[in-house]
Coordinates of C-alpha atoms in Angstrom, one line a residue:
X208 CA 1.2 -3.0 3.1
X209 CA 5.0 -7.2 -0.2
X210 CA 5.1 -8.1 -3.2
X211 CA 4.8 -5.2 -5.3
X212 CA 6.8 -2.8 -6.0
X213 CA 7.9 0.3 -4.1
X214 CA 5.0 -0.6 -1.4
X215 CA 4.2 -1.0 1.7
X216 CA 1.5 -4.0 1.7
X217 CA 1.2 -5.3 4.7
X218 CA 1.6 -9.3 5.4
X219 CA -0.6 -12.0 4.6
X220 CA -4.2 -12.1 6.6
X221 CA -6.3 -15.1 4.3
X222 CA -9.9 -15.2 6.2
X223 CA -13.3 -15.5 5.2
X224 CA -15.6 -13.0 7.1
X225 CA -18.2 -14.5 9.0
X226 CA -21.4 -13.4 10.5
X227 CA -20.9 -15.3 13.8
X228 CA -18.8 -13.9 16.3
X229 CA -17.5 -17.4 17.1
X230 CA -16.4 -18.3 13.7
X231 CA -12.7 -18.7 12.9
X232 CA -11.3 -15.7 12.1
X233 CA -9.2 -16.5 9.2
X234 CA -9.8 -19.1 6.8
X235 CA -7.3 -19.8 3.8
X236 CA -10.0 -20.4 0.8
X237 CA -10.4 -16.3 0.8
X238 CA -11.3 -16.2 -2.5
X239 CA -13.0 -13.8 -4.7
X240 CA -16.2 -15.7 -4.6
X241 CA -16.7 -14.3 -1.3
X242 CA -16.6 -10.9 -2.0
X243 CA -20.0 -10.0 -1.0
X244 CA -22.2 -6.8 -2.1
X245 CA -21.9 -3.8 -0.5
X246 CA -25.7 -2.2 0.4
X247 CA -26.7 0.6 2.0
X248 CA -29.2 3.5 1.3
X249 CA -28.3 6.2 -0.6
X250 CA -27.8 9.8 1.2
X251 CA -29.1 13.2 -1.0
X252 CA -25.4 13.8 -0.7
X253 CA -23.7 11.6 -3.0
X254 CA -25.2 9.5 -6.1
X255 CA -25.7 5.8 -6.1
X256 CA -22.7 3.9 -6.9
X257 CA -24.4 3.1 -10.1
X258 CA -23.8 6.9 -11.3
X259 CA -19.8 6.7 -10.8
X260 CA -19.0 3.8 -12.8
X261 CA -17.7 5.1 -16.4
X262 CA -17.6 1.3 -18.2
X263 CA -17.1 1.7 -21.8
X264 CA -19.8 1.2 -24.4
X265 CA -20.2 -2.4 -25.6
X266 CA -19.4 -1.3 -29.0
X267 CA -15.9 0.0 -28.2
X268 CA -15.4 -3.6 -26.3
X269 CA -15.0 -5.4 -29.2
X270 CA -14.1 -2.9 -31.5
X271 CA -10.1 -4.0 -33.1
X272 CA -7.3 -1.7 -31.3
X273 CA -4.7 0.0 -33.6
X274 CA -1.8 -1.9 -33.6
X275 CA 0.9 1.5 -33.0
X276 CA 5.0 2.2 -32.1
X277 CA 5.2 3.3 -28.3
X278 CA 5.7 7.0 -28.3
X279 CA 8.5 8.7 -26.5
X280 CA 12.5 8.0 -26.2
X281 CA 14.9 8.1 -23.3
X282 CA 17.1 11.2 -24.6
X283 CA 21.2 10.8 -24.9
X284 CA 22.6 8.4 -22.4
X285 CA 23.5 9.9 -18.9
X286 CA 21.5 13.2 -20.6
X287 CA 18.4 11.9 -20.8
X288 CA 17.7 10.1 -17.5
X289 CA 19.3 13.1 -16.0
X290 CA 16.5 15.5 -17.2
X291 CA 13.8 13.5 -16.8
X292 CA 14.8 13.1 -13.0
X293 CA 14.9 17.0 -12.7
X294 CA 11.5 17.3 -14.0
X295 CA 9.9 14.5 -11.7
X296 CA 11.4 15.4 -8.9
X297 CA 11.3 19.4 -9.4
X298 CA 11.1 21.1 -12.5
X299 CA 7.0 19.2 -13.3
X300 CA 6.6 17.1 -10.0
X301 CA 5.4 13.7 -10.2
X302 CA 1.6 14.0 -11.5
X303 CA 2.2 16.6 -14.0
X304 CA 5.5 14.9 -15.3
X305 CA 3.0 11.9 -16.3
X306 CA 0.3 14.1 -17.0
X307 CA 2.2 16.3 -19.8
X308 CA 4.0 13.2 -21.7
X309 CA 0.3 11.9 -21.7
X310 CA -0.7 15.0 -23.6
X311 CA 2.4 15.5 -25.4
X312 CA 2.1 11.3 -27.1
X313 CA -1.7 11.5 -27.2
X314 CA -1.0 8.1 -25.7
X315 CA -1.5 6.6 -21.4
X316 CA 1.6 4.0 -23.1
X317 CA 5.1 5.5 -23.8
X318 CA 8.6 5.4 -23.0
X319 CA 10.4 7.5 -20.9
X320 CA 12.9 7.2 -17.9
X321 CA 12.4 6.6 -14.4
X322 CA 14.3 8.1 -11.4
X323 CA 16.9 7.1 -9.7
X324 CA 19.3 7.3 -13.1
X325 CA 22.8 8.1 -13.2
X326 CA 24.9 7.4 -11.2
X327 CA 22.8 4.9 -9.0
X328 CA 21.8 3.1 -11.8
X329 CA 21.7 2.8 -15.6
X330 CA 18.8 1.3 -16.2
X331 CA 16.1 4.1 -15.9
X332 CA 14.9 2.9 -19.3
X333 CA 10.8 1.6 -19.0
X334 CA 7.7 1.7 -21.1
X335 CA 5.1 3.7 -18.8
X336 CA 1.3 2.2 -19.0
X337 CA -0.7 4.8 -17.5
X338 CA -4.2 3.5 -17.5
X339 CA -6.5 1.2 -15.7
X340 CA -6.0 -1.0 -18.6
X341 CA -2.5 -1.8 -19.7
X342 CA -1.4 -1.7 -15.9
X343 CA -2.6 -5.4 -15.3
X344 CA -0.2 -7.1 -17.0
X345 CA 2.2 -5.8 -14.3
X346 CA 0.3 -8.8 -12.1
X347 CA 0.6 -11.5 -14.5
X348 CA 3.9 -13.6 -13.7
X349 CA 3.3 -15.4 -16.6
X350 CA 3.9 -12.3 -18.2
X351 CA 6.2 -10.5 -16.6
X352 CA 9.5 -11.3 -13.9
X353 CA 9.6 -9.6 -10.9
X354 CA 13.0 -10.7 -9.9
X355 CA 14.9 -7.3 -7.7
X356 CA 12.5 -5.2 -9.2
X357 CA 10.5 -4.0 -5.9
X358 CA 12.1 -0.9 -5.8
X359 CA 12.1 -0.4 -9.6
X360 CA 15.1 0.8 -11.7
X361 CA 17.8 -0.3 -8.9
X362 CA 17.7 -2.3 -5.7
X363 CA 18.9 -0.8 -2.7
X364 CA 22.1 -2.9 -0.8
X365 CA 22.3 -6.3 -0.1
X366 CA 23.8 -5.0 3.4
X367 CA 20.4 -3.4 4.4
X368 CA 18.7 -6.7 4.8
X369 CA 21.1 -8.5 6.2
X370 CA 22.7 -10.0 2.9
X371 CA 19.5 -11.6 1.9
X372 CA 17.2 -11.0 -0.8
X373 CA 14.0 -10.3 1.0
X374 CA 10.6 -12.5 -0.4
X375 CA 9.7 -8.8 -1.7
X376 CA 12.7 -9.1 -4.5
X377 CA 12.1 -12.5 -5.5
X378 CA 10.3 -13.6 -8.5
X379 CA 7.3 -16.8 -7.8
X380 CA 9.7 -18.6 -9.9
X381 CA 12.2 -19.0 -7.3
X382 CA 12.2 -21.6 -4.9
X383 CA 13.0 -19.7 -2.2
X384 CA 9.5 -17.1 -2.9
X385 CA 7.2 -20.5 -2.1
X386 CA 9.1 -21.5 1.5
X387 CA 9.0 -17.4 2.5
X388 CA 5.3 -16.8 1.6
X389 CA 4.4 -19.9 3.4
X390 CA 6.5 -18.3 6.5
X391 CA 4.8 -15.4 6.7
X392 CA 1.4 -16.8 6.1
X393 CA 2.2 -18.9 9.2
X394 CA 3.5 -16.0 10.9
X395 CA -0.4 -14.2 10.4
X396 CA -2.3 -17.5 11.1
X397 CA -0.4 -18.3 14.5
X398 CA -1.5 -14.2 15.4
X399 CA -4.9 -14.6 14.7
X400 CA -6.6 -14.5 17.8
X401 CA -4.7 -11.5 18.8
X402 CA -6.0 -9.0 15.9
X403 CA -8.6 -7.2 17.1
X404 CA -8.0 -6.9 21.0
X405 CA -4.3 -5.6 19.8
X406 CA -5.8 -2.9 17.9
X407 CA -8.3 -1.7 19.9
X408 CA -5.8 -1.3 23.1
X409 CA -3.1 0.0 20.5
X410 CA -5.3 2.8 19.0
X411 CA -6.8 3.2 22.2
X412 CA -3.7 4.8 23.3
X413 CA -3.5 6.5 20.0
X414 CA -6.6 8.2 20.7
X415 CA -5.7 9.5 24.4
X416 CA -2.5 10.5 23.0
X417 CA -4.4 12.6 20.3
X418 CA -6.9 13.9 23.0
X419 CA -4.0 15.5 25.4
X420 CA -2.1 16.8 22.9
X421 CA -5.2 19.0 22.3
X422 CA -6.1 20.2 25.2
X423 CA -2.4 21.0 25.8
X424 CA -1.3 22.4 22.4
X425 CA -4.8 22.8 20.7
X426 CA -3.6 20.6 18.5
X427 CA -1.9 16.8 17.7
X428 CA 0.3 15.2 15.6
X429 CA -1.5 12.3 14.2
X430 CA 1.5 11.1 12.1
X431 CA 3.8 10.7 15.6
X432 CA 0.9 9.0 17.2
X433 CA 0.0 6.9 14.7
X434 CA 4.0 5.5 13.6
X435 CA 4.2 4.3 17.8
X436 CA 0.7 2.9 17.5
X437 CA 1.0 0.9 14.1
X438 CA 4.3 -0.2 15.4
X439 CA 2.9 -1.6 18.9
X440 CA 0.1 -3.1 17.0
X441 CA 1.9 -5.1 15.1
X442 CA 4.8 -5.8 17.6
X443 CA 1.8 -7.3 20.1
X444 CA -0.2 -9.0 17.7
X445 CA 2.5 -10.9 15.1
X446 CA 4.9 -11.2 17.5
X447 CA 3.8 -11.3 20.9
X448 CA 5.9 -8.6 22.6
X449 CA 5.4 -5.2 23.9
X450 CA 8.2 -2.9 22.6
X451 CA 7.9 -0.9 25.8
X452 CA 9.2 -4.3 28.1
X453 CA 12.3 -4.8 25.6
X454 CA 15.7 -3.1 25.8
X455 CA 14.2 -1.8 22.0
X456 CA 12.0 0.4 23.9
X457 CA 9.6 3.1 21.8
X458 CA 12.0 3.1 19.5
X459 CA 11.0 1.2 16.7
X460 CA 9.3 3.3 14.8
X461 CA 12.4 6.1 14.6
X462 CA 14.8 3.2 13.9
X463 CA 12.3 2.2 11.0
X464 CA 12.0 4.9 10.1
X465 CA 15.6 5.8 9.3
X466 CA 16.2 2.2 7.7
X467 CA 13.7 3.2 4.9
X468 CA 15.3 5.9 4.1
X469 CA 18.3 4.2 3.7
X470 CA 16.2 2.0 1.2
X471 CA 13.8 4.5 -0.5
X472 CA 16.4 7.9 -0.8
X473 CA 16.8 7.9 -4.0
X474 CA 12.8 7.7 -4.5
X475 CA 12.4 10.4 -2.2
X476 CA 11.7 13.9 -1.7
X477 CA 12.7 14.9 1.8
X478 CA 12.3 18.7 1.1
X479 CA 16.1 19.8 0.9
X480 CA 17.6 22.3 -1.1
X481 CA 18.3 21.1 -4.6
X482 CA 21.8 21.2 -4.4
X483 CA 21.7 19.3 -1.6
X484 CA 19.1 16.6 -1.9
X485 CA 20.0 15.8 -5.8
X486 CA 24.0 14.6 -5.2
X487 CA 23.4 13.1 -1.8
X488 CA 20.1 11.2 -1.9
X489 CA 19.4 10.9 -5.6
X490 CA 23.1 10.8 -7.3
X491 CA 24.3 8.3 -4.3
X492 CA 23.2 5.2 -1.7
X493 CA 23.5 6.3 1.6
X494 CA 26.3 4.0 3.2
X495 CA 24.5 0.9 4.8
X496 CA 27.3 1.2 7.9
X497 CA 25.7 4.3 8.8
X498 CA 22.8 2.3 9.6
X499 CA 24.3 -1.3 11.0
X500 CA 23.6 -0.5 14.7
X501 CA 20.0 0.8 14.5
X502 CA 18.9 -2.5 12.0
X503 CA 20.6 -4.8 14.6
X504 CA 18.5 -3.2 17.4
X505 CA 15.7 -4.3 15.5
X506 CA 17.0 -7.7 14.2
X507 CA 17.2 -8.5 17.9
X508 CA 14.3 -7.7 18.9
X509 CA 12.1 -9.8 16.4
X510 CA 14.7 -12.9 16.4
X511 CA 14.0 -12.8 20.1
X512 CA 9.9 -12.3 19.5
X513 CA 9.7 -14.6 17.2
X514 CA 10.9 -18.3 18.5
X515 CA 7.7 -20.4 17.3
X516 CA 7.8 -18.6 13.6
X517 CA 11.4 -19.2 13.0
X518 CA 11.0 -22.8 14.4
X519 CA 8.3 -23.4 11.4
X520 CA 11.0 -21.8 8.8
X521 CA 13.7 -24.3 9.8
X522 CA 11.2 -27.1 9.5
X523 CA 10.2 -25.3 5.9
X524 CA 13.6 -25.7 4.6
X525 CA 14.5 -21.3 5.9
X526 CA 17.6 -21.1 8.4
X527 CA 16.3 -18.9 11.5
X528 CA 18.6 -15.8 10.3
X529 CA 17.0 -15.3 6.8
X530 CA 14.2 -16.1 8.5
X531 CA 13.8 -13.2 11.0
X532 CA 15.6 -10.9 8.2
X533 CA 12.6 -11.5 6.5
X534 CA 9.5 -11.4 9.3
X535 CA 11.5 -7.8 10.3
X536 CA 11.3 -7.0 6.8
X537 CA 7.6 -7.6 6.3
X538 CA 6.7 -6.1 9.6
X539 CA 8.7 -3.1 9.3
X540 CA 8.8 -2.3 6.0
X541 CA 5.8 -3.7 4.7
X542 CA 2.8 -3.6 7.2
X543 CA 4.5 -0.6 9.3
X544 CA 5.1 0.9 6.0
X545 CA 1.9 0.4 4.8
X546 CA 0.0 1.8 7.9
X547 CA 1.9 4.9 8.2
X548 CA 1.3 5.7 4.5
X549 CA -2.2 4.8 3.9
X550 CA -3.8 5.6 7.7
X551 CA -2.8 9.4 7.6
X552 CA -4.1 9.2 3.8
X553 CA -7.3 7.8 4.7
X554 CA -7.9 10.2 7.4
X555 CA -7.3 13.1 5.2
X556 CA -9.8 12.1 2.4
X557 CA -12.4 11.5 5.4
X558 CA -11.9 14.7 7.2
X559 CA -12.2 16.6 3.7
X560 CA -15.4 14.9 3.0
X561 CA -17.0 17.1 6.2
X562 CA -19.5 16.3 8.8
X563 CA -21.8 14.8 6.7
X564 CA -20.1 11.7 6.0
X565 CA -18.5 11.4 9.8
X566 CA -22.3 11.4 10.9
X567 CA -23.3 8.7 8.6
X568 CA -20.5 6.6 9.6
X569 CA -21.0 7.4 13.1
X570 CA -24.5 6.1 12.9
X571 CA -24.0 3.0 10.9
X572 CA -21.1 1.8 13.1
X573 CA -22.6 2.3 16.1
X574 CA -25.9 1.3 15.3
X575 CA -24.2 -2.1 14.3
X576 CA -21.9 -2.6 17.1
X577 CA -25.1 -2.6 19.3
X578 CA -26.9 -4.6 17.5
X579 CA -24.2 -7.3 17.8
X580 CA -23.5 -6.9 21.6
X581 CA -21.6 -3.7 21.7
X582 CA -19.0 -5.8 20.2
X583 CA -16.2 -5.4 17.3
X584 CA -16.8 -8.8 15.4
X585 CA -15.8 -9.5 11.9
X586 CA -19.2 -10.2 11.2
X587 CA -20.4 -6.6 12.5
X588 CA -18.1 -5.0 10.3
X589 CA -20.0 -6.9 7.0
X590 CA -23.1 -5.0 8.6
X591 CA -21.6 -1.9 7.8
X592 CA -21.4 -0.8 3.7
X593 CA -20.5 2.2 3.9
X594 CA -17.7 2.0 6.4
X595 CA -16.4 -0.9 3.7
X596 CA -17.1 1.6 1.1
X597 CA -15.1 4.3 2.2
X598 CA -12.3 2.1 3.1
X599 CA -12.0 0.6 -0.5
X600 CA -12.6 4.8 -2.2
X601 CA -9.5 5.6 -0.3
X602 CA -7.3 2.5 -1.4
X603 CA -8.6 3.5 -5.3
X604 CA -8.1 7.3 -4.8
X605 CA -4.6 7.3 -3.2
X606 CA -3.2 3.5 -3.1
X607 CA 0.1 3.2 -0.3
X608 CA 2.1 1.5 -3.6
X609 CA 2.3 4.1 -6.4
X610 CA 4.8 2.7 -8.2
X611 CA 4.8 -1.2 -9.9
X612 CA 7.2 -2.9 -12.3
X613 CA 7.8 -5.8 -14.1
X614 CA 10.3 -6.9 -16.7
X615 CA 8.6 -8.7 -20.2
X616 CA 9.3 -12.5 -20.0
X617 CA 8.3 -12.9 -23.6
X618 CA 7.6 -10.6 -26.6
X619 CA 4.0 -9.1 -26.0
X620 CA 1.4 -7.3 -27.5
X621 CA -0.2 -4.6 -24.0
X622 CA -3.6 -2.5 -24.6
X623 CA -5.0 0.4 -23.6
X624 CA -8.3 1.9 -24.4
X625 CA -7.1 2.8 -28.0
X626 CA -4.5 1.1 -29.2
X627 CA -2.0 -1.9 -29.1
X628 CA 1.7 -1.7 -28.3
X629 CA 4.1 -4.7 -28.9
X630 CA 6.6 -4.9 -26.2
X631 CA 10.0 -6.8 -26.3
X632 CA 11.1 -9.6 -24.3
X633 CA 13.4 -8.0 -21.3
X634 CA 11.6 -4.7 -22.0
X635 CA 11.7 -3.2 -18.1
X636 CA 7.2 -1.8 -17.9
X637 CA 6.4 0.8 -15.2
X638 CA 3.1 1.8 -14.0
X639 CA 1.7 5.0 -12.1
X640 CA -0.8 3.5 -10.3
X641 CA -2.6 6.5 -8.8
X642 CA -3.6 7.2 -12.9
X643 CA -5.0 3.5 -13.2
X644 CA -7.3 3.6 -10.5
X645 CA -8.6 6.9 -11.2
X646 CA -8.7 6.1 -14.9
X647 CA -11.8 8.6 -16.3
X648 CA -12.9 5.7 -18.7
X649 CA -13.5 3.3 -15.9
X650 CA -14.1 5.5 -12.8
X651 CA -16.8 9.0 -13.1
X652 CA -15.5 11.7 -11.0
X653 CA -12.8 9.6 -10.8
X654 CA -10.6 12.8 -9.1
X655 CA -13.1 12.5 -6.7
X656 CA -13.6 11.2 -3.5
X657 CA -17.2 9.4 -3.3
X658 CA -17.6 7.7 0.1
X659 CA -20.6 5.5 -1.7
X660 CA -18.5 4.1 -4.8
X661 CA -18.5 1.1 -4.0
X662 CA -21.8 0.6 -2.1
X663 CA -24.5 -2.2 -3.7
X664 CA -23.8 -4.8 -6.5
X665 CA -22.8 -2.2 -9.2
X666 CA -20.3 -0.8 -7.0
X667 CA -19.4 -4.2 -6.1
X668 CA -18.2 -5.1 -10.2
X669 CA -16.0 -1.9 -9.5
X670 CA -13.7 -3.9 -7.1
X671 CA -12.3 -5.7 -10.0
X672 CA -10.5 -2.0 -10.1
X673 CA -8.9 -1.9 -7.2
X674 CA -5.8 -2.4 -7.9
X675 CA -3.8 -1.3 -4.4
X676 CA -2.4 -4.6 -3.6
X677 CA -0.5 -5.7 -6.9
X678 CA -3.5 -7.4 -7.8
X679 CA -7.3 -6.7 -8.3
X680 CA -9.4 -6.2 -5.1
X681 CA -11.5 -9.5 -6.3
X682 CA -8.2 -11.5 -6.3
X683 CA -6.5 -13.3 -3.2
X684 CA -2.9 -13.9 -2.8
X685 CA -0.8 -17.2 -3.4
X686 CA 2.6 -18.4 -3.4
X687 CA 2.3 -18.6 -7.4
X688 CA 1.7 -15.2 -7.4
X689 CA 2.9 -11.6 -6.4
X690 CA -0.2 -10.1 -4.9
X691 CA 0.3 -8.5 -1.4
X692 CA 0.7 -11.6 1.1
X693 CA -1.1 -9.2 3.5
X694 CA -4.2 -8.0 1.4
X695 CA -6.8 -9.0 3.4
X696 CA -5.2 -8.1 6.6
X697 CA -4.5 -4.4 5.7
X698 CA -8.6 -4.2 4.5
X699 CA -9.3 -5.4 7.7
X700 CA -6.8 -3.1 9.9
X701 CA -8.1 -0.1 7.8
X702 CA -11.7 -1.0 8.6
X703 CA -11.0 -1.1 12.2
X704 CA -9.3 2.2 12.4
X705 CA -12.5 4.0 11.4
X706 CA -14.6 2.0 13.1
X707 CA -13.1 2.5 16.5
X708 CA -12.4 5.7 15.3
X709 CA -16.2 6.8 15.0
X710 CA -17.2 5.0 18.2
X711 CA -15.2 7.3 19.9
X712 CA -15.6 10.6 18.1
X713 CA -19.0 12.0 15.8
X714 CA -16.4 14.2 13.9
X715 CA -12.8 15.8 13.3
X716 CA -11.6 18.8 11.5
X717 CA -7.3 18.2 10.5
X718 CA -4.8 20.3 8.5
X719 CA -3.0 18.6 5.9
X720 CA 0.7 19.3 5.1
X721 CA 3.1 17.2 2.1
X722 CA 5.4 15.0 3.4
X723 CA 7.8 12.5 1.8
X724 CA 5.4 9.4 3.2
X725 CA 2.1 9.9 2.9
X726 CA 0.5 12.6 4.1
X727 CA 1.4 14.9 7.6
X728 CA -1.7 15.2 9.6
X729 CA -2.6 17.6 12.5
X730 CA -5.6 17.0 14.5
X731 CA -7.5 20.2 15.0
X732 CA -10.6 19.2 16.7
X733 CA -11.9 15.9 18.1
X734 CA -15.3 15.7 19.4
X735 CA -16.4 13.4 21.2
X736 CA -19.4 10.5 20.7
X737 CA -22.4 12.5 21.6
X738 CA -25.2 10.0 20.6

């Protein structure tokens, strides 16, 4: 799930929902004035969304900020970084090692240093903005660069993308970031009719996957099922090729899988010993040579998938090679990424929620889909708040890109609720995005998970605070900008998984397990539609 930073946004997917079946499925004037109100009646279960809004009073809207010094320091050189590495990645963990410097400045806006560090990088210095304030300006290019910054403090090798800087590294200001936006925006468009059928025979095979590995085993590995699904998907419906018929085989999502790594280490907990993980993943890059063979197996495969995408680059002013470097890129890193983080996430936070909910959206899904011809359409899924709903609490409760920078173009003056910070020009600014979008002065039970936030027009003004995509959920991406090229196409992918989800199944029961990618997801129980 591009263009933010340590994410996996998927690619670019600009359409306007439409009631009709046979309107065109994507449409490039997305814009926020289609955002329509999500509606549906309220169960005894959960509140209106009316009741989990938290906006500030009026008064404290226009009420002067103190203009203060940004709390915090970055220790001694090599020192400093050093311990604040150990206590993010082990001695606190992530959450609590923003969580205490929150209590210890009084302050959601402080300095401190981010991980890698020594001997990666030296540059760990940033100022952290930790609420659904402050964290905004990360999305204003006028504002801020975002020029090799995707990965935050360092950039991985040069080597792992075939000597390129990908569109993901590149700042709108470049002229390069225009002509590989518009690629991949043609890349989506020329797919478009192939979006839906894809996923339903993809995930259909996901599902009888699932359902034999339970009555073998008693149980299934959703994460397994899921990586060669998402990776199928996409392979069929971007690029017109079954892995399966290609000397790459199923193994895409292994070789992917491995390249990340190879990218993300240094961000990474892969559940080593200390000793080990610390001077081989997070003191040092993992060779790129160790990985040449795998990539090219890939490479390959989409510069042979993808003739009609890489003609349009040429004509763009993009030679074929950068070209593919980049479509493997956004497919693999990005939208496979983005699906195998947020899919297993998404799952989890329904299969907590309990029966309950998996009835309700049962019922509403299927009670649509017959009403429009037993049909998935676009316009059936509008039919269906709560199912929307759902979709958008788990982007705001656990968004796929926790992690967004951007370095200060120009001296600046950043807010949070209760207080003003002046920031420097070059000044590198972090944010925890996970802590914006469960900000307690915007969000009530914001630790929560409330199927119905968004549901009806009040919920609908909370949108503004979704913020998963490097840009607000209200908001559509543009070359000028670096909001996920594929925002709309990973809302609509997510809405289809639980739809054809509860066609198939009126409930699930899972175990849930850490893992360094999302979360690890065992299927316990499936039961099948019984109504």
């Amino acid at each position: 799930m591009a263009s933010t930073s340590l994410g996996f946004p998927s690619l670019q997917l600009q359409f306007q929902i439409q009631s009709s079946r046979n309107s065109p499925l994507f449409n490039s004037s997305f814009t926020r004035r289609h955002v329509r109100p999500i509606s549906a009646s309220v169960s005894e279960k959960y509140p209106s969304s009316s009741s989990v809004s938290a906006n500030p009073p009026e008064s404290d809207l226009t009420k002067p900020l103190p203009l203060k010094n940004i709390p915090g320091d970055y220790g001694l050189p090599f020192v400093g970084p050093i311990s604040d590495r150990l206590d993010y990645f082990y001695n606190q963990g992530r959450d609590e090692f923003f969580k205490s410097r929150i209590q210890k400045y009084q302050s959601t806006v402080f300095r401190v240093n981010m991980p890698p560090g020594p001997t990666i990088t030296y540059r760990s210095q940033v100022v952290a903005l930790l609420d659904g304030k402050s964290f905004p300006v990360l999305f204003d290019v006028s504002k801020v660069e975002k020029k090799d910054i995707f990965t935050g403090t360092y950039m991985p090798s040069l080597e792992l993308t075939g000597g390129y800087r990908i569109l993901s590294y590149l700042d709108p200001s470049e002229p390069k970031h225009d002509k590989l936006k518009r690629v991949i925006f043609y890349l989506l468009k020329s797919s478009r009719d192939s979006v839906l059928p894809q996923f339903h025979s993809s995930y259909t095979e996901l599902f009888e996957t699932l359902e034999t590995a339970l009555a073998d085993k008693g149980k299934a590995n959703f994460v397994a099922a899921n990586d060669q699904a998402a990776f199928n998907f996409l392979a069929r419906s971007l690029h017109q090729a079954n892995p399966a018929d290609t000397p790459l085989g199923l193994d895409g999502p292994k070789l992917v899988s491995k390249w990340v790594l190879f990218n993300l280490g240094p961000l990474l907990i892969l559940g080593l010993p200390k000793f080990i993980e610390e001077p081989v993943i997070h003191s040092f890059r993992l060779p790129p040579f160790l990985i040449k063979k795998d990539y090219q197996r890939l490479y390959d495969f989409f510069y042979e998938s993808s003739g009609h995408v890489l003609d349009e680059a040429e004509r763009l002013g993009v030679s074929r090679d950068e070209a593919c470097h980049n479509l493997l890129f956004a497919t693999c890193f990005n939208s496979f990424g983005g699906m195998k983080i947020f899919f297993p996430n998404m799952i989890k936070w329904i299969g907590r929620a309990g029966v309950g909910l998996h009835t309700r959206l049962a019922d509403e899904i299927r009670t649509v889909v017959r009403s429009n011809g037993g049909k998935i359409t676009m316009g059936a899924m509008e039919q269906m708040p709560l199912m929307k709903s759902v979709v958008y609490e788990a982007f705001r409760i656990e968004p796929p890109v926790p992690l967004q920078y951007g370095k200060a173009k120009k001296d600046l003056v950043i807010e949070s609720h209760d207080a003003a910070f002046k920031v420097k020009k070059g000044e590198l600014l972090f944010g925890f995005q996970p802590f914006a979008t469960k900000d307690p002065r915007i969000f009530e039970r914001a630790d929560e998970f409330v199927p119905e936030r968004f549901v009806g027009e009040e919920g609908e003004k909370l949108l503004k605070h979704v913020l998963w995509s490097n840009g607000p959920e209200t908001e559509s991406p543009t070359v000028g900008n670096k909001q996920c090229a594929g925002k709309d196409f990973v809302v609509l992918v997510s809405r289809l998984l639980v739809v054809e989800f509860f066609l198939r199944y009126d409930s699930f029961e899972i175990e849930v397990a850490p893992s360094p990618l999302g979360a690890a997801i065992t299927m316990t129980s499936l039961k099948r539609a019984s109504f």
